[in-house]
CSV table of C-alpha atoms in Angstrom, one decimal:
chain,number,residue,atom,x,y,z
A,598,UNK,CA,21.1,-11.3,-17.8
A,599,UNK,CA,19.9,-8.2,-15.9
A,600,UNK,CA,20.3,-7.9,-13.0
A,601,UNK,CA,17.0,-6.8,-10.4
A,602,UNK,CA,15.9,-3.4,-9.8
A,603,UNK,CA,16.8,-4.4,-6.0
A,604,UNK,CA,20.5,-3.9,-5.4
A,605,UNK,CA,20.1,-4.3,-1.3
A,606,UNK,CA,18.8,-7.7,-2.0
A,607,UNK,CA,15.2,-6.8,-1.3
A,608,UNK,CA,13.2,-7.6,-4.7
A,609,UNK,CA,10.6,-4.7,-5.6
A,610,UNK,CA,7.0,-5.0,-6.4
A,611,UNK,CA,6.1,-5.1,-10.0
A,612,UNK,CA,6.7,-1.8,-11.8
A,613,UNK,CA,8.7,0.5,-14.0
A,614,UNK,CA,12.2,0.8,-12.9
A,615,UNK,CA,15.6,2.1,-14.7
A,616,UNK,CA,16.8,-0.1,-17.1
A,617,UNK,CA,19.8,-1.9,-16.3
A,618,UNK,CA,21.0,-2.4,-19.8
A,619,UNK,CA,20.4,1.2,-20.9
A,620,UNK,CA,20.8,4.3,-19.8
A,621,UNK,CA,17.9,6.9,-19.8
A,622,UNK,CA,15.1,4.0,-20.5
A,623,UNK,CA,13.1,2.5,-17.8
A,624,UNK,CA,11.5,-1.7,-17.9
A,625,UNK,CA,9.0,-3.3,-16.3
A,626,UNK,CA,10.2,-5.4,-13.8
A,627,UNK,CA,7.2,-8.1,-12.7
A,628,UNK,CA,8.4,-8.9,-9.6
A,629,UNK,CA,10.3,-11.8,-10.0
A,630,UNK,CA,11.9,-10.9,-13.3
A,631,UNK,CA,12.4,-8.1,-16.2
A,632,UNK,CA,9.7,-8.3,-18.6
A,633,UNK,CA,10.8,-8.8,-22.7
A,634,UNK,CA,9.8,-5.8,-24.4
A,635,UNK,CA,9.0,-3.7,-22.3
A,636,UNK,CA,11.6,-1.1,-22.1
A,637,UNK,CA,11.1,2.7,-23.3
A,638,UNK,CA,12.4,6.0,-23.1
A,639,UNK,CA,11.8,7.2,-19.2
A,640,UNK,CA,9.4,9.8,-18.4
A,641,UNK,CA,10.5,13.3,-18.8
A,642,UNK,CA,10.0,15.4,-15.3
A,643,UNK,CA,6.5,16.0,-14.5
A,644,UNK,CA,5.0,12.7,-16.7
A,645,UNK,CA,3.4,9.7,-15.4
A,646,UNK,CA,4.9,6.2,-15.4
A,647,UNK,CA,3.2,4.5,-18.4
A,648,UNK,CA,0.7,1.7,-17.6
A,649,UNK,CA,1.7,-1.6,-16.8
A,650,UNK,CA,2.1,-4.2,-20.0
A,651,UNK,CA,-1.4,-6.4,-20.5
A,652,UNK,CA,-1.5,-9.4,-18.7
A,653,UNK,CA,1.3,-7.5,-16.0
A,654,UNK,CA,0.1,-8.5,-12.4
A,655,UNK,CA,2.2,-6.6,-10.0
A,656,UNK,CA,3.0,-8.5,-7.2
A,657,UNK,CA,0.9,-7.5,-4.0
A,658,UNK,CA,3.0,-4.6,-1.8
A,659,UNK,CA,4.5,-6.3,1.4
């Protein structure tokens, strides 16, 4: 399993973040867990983060 975006031990909000389990592609990461299918080639320099996946609730910031 992947591990989380949050290698201090903090767990991020909901978002895109580098993909663990391959280089160059970012997932969405829920807040609590990576989300199946979700992982694409990241952004090129200048482009947004896509959108989150439908029926993706980001958890609220702290």
């Amino acid at each position: 399993m992947a591990e989380s975006p949050g290698s201090s031990g903090n767990v991020p909000i909901g978002g895109y973040y580098p993909d663990p389990s391959i280089p160059g592609y970012i997932r969405y990461w829920d807040g609590a867990a990576w989300v199946p299918g979700t992982s694409r080639p990241a952004p090129a320099e200048g482009e947004a983060m896509p959108a989150p996946p439908p029926g993706a609730t980001p958890a609220p910031a702290p």
